[in-house]
Amino acid sequence: MLFDKTKTANLRTILFPILVVVLVLSQTVDGAGHQVTRVHDGDTLKVRGDSGEFTIRLVGIDAPEKSKKKREPGQPFSQKATEYLAGLVLNQSVDVKECGVDRYGRILGIVVLEGTDINQKMLKMGFAEVYRGKPVKGFDLAPYFDAEREAREAKKGIWGQGIEYVSPRDWRKGLSPVGWGRTKATP
């Protein structure tokens, strides 16, 4: 017999995890010098860097939802949030602090432009709320809640809707605002 099947199986068991780690590390986006090539919505964008093109989901925030169908309105402020984010970062060179990957394969990251945390700025301007789903392990949301509270108290952006406001999370579930008697606003 020219080869031993047990040794081949053991070699695969050892090499496969190493290959996966190498591929994941080669796909990292952490660091500086990523050109923003597209803004999908108020919390998702695409960047291009030396190691390729990546979709970034701004970690820790949840912006109003755009419609999935043409000619249907999205959630109130969805277009304004998208336009505001695009105005800040589109065609700009940004730093991305990678925090993981979401279930859709998007990189969860903090986008930084000239020292400014763009995720937090979206909250401060009232174009997003703090993400209320499962938090990213080790990610400190305290400054994000402070930024949201500041915008809420000033009634900026989405917070100017009062009781008619629906969180993006509830919008995705098809729930109505408090004023219609089906849900309550997030604290």
mmCIF file of C-alpha atoms in Angstrom, residues 11-166:
data_model
loop_
_atom_site.group_PDB
_atom_site.id
_atom_site.type_symbol
_atom_site.label_atom_id
_atom_site.label_comp_id
_atom_site.label_asym_id
_atom_site.label_seq_id
_atom_site.Cartn_x
_atom_site.Cartn_y
_atom_site.Cartn_z
ATOM 1 C CA LEU A 11 -3.218 15.381 8.120
ATOM 2 C CA ARG A 12 -6.564 16.751 6.841
ATOM 3 C CA THR A 13 -7.780 17.190 10.411
ATOM 4 C CA ILE A 14 -4.719 19.300 11.179
ATOM 5 C CA LEU A 15 -4.429 21.271 7.936
ATOM 6 C CA PHE A 16 -8.100 22.199 7.471
ATOM 7 C CA PRO A 17 -8.363 24.369 10.635
ATOM 8 C CA ILE A 18 -5.051 26.028 9.759
ATOM 9 C CA LEU A 19 -6.332 26.828 6.267
ATOM 10 C CA VAL A 20 -9.547 28.312 7.690
ATOM 11 C CA VAL A 21 -7.575 30.548 10.079
ATOM 12 C CA VAL A 22 -5.290 31.731 7.263
ATOM 13 C CA LEU A 23 -8.281 32.560 5.047
ATOM 14 C CA VAL A 24 -10.079 34.437 7.819
ATOM 15 C CA LEU A 25 -6.975 36.422 8.735
ATOM 16 C CA SER A 26 -6.385 37.333 5.108
ATOM 17 C CA GLN A 27 -9.922 38.764 4.969
ATOM 18 C CA THR A 28 -9.467 41.141 7.880
ATOM 19 C CA VAL A 29 -10.478 44.740 7.383
ATOM 20 C CA ASP A 30 -9.208 46.108 10.705
ATOM 21 C CA GLY A 31 -7.151 49.248 10.216
ATOM 22 C CA ALA A 32 -6.772 52.376 8.171
ATOM 23 C CA GLY A 33 -7.126 53.402 4.582
ATOM 24 C CA HIS A 34 -10.393 51.904 3.410
ATOM 25 C CA GLN A 35 -12.217 53.813 0.685
ATOM 26 C CA VAL A 36 -15.998 53.924 1.165
ATOM 27 C CA THR A 37 -17.424 52.942 -2.226
ATOM 28 C CA ARG A 38 -21.127 52.630 -1.417
ATOM 29 C CA VAL A 39 -23.606 53.410 1.340
ATOM 30 C CA HIS A 40 -26.408 50.830 1.346
ATOM 31 C CA ASP A 41 -28.449 52.389 4.150
ATOM 32 C CA GLY A 42 -27.993 54.211 7.458
ATOM 33 C CA ASP A 43 -25.973 51.434 9.061
ATOM 34 C CA THR A 44 -24.368 49.483 6.206
ATOM 35 C CA LEU A 45 -21.672 50.448 3.725
ATOM 36 C CA LYS A 46 -19.062 48.965 1.420
ATOM 37 C CA VAL A 47 -15.338 49.677 1.638
ATOM 38 C CA ARG A 48 -12.376 48.813 -0.540
ATOM 39 C CA GLY A 49 -8.872 48.324 0.794
ATOM 40 C CA ASP A 50 -5.666 46.470 0.033
ATOM 41 C CA SER A 51 -7.208 43.121 0.954
ATOM 42 C CA GLY A 52 -10.396 43.537 -1.101
ATOM 43 C CA GLU A 53 -13.922 44.886 -0.858
ATOM 44 C CA PHE A 54 -16.024 44.351 2.250
ATOM 45 C CA THR A 55 -19.520 45.122 3.465
ATOM 46 C CA ILE A 56 -19.443 46.793 6.865
ATOM 47 C CA ARG A 57 -22.397 46.776 9.256
ATOM 48 C CA LEU A 58 -21.912 49.646 11.699
ATOM 49 C CA VAL A 59 -21.764 47.837 15.025
ATOM 50 C CA GLY A 60 -23.878 49.003 17.938
ATOM 51 C CA ILE A 61 -26.436 50.985 15.943
ATOM 52 C CA ASP A 62 -29.699 50.290 14.128
ATOM 53 C CA ALA A 63 -30.850 52.825 11.523
ATOM 54 C CA PRO A 64 -34.367 53.123 10.054
ATOM 55 C CA GLU A 65 -35.155 50.456 7.473
ATOM 56 C CA LYS A 66 -35.340 51.155 3.761
ATOM 57 C CA SER A 67 -38.054 49.450 1.742
ATOM 58 C CA LYS A 68 -37.087 46.146 0.164
ATOM 59 C CA LYS A 69 -39.419 46.886 -2.774
ATOM 60 C CA LYS A 70 -39.169 49.701 -5.291
ATOM 61 C CA ARG A 71 -41.768 52.440 -5.061
ATOM 62 C CA GLU A 72 -42.701 51.509 -1.512
ATOM 63 C CA PRO A 73 -41.838 53.885 1.269
ATOM 64 C CA GLY A 74 -39.375 52.707 3.849
ATOM 65 C CA GLN A 75 -39.413 53.563 7.490
ATOM 66 C CA PRO A 76 -39.523 57.299 8.290
ATOM 67 C CA PHE A 77 -36.005 58.782 8.232
ATOM 68 C CA SER A 78 -34.542 55.798 6.352
ATOM 69 C CA GLN A 79 -33.663 57.927 3.347
ATOM 70 C CA LYS A 80 -32.363 60.806 5.479
ATOM 71 C CA ALA A 81 -30.177 58.434 7.511
ATOM 72 C CA THR A 82 -28.738 56.943 4.314
ATOM 73 C CA GLU A 83 -28.093 60.386 2.833
ATOM 74 C CA TYR A 84 -26.493 61.648 6.044
ATOM 75 C CA LEU A 85 -24.139 58.663 6.286
ATOM 76 C CA ALA A 86 -23.254 59.001 2.593
ATOM 77 C CA GLY A 87 -22.550 62.705 3.084
ATOM 78 C CA LEU A 88 -20.120 61.853 5.866
ATOM 79 C CA VAL A 89 -18.183 58.931 4.412
ATOM 80 C CA LEU A 90 -18.885 58.208 0.733
ATOM 81 C CA ASN A 91 -15.623 58.343 -1.266
ATOM 82 C CA GLN A 92 -13.705 59.060 1.949
ATOM 83 C CA SER A 93 -10.809 57.090 3.401
ATOM 84 C CA VAL A 94 -11.887 55.630 6.753
ATOM 85 C CA ASP A 95 -10.465 53.415 9.471
ATOM 86 C CA VAL A 96 -12.452 50.321 10.404
ATOM 87 C CA LYS A 97 -12.211 48.693 13.808
ATOM 88 C CA GLU A 98 -13.467 45.166 13.246
ATOM 89 C CA CYS A 99 -15.657 43.652 15.990
ATOM 90 C CA GLY A 100 -16.746 40.393 14.364
ATOM 91 C CA VAL A 101 -19.021 39.126 11.622
ATOM 92 C CA ASP A 102 -22.828 39.055 11.607
ATOM 93 C CA ARG A 103 -25.047 36.200 10.453
ATOM 94 C CA TYR A 104 -25.135 37.637 6.927
ATOM 95 C CA GLY A 105 -21.349 37.586 6.595
ATOM 96 C CA ARG A 106 -20.981 41.355 6.956
ATOM 97 C CA ILE A 107 -18.118 42.678 9.029
ATOM 98 C CA LEU A 108 -19.304 44.347 12.219
ATOM 99 C CA GLY A 109 -17.196 47.434 12.640
ATOM 100 C CA ILE A 110 -16.703 50.888 14.021
ATOM 101 C CA VAL A 111 -16.072 53.301 11.165
ATOM 102 C CA VAL A 112 -13.746 56.151 12.080
ATOM 103 C CA LEU A 113 -13.238 59.247 9.929
ATOM 104 C CA GLU A 114 -10.551 61.713 11.036
ATOM 105 C CA GLY A 115 -10.823 60.507 14.639
ATOM 106 C CA THR A 116 -14.647 60.617 14.750
ATOM 107 C CA ASP A 117 -16.626 57.463 15.535
ATOM 108 C CA ILE A 118 -19.197 57.580 12.715
ATOM 109 C CA ASN A 119 -21.424 54.973 14.384
ATOM 110 C CA GLN A 120 -21.723 57.218 17.433
ATOM 111 C CA LYS A 121 -22.248 60.310 15.267
ATOM 112 C CA MET A 122 -25.261 58.624 13.608
ATOM 113 C CA LEU A 123 -26.737 58.204 17.100
ATOM 114 C CA LYS A 124 -25.940 61.786 18.158
ATOM 115 C CA MET A 125 -27.657 63.178 15.076
ATOM 116 C CA GLY A 126 -30.788 61.091 15.627
ATOM 117 C CA PHE A 127 -30.386 58.920 12.536
ATOM 118 C CA ALA A 128 -30.116 55.639 14.449
ATOM 119 C CA GLU A 129 -30.814 54.042 17.789
ATOM 120 C CA VAL A 130 -28.568 51.736 19.796
ATOM 121 C CA TYR A 131 -28.840 48.185 18.474
ATOM 122 C CA ARG A 132 -31.154 46.234 20.820
ATOM 123 C CA GLY A 133 -30.304 42.707 19.612
ATOM 124 C CA LYS A 134 -27.632 40.398 20.960
ATOM 125 C CA PRO A 135 -24.628 42.601 21.816
ATOM 126 C CA VAL A 136 -21.181 41.927 20.425
ATOM 127 C CA LYS A 137 -19.059 40.307 23.104
ATOM 128 C CA GLY A 138 -16.770 42.828 24.788
ATOM 129 C CA PHE A 139 -18.267 45.845 22.984
ATOM 130 C CA ASP A 140 -19.048 48.749 25.346
ATOM 131 C CA LEU A 141 -22.390 50.291 24.408
ATOM 132 C CA ALA A 142 -22.388 52.881 27.232
ATOM 133 C CA PRO A 143 -21.105 55.790 25.074
ATOM 134 C CA TYR A 144 -23.636 54.821 22.411
ATOM 135 C CA PHE A 145 -26.529 54.918 24.896
ATOM 136 C CA ASP A 146 -25.280 58.360 26.032
ATOM 137 C CA ALA A 147 -25.294 59.600 22.420
ATOM 138 C CA GLU A 148 -28.797 58.202 21.846
ATOM 139 C CA ARG A 149 -30.093 59.814 25.037
ATOM 140 C CA GLU A 150 -28.633 63.173 23.937
ATOM 141 C CA ALA A 151 -30.413 62.976 20.561
ATOM 142 C CA ARG A 152 -33.645 61.739 22.161
ATOM 143 C CA GLU A 153 -33.730 64.622 24.646
ATOM 144 C CA ALA A 154 -33.090 67.123 21.825
ATOM 145 C CA LYS A 155 -35.753 65.380 19.673
ATOM 146 C CA LYS A 156 -33.280 65.086 16.787
ATOM 147 C CA GLY A 157 -34.084 63.018 13.716
ATOM 148 C CA ILE A 158 -36.056 59.869 14.482
ATOM 149 C CA TRP A 159 -36.777 61.094 18.019
ATOM 150 C CA GLY A 160 -38.814 64.019 16.695
ATOM 151 C CA GLN A 161 -41.582 61.537 15.827
ATOM 152 C CA GLY A 162 -42.616 61.200 19.467
ATOM 153 C CA ILE A 163 -45.062 58.347 20.093
ATOM 154 C CA GLU A 164 -45.243 57.624 16.362
ATOM 155 C CA TYR A 165 -41.639 56.370 16.424
ATOM 156 C CA VAL A 166 -41.104 52.669 15.695
#
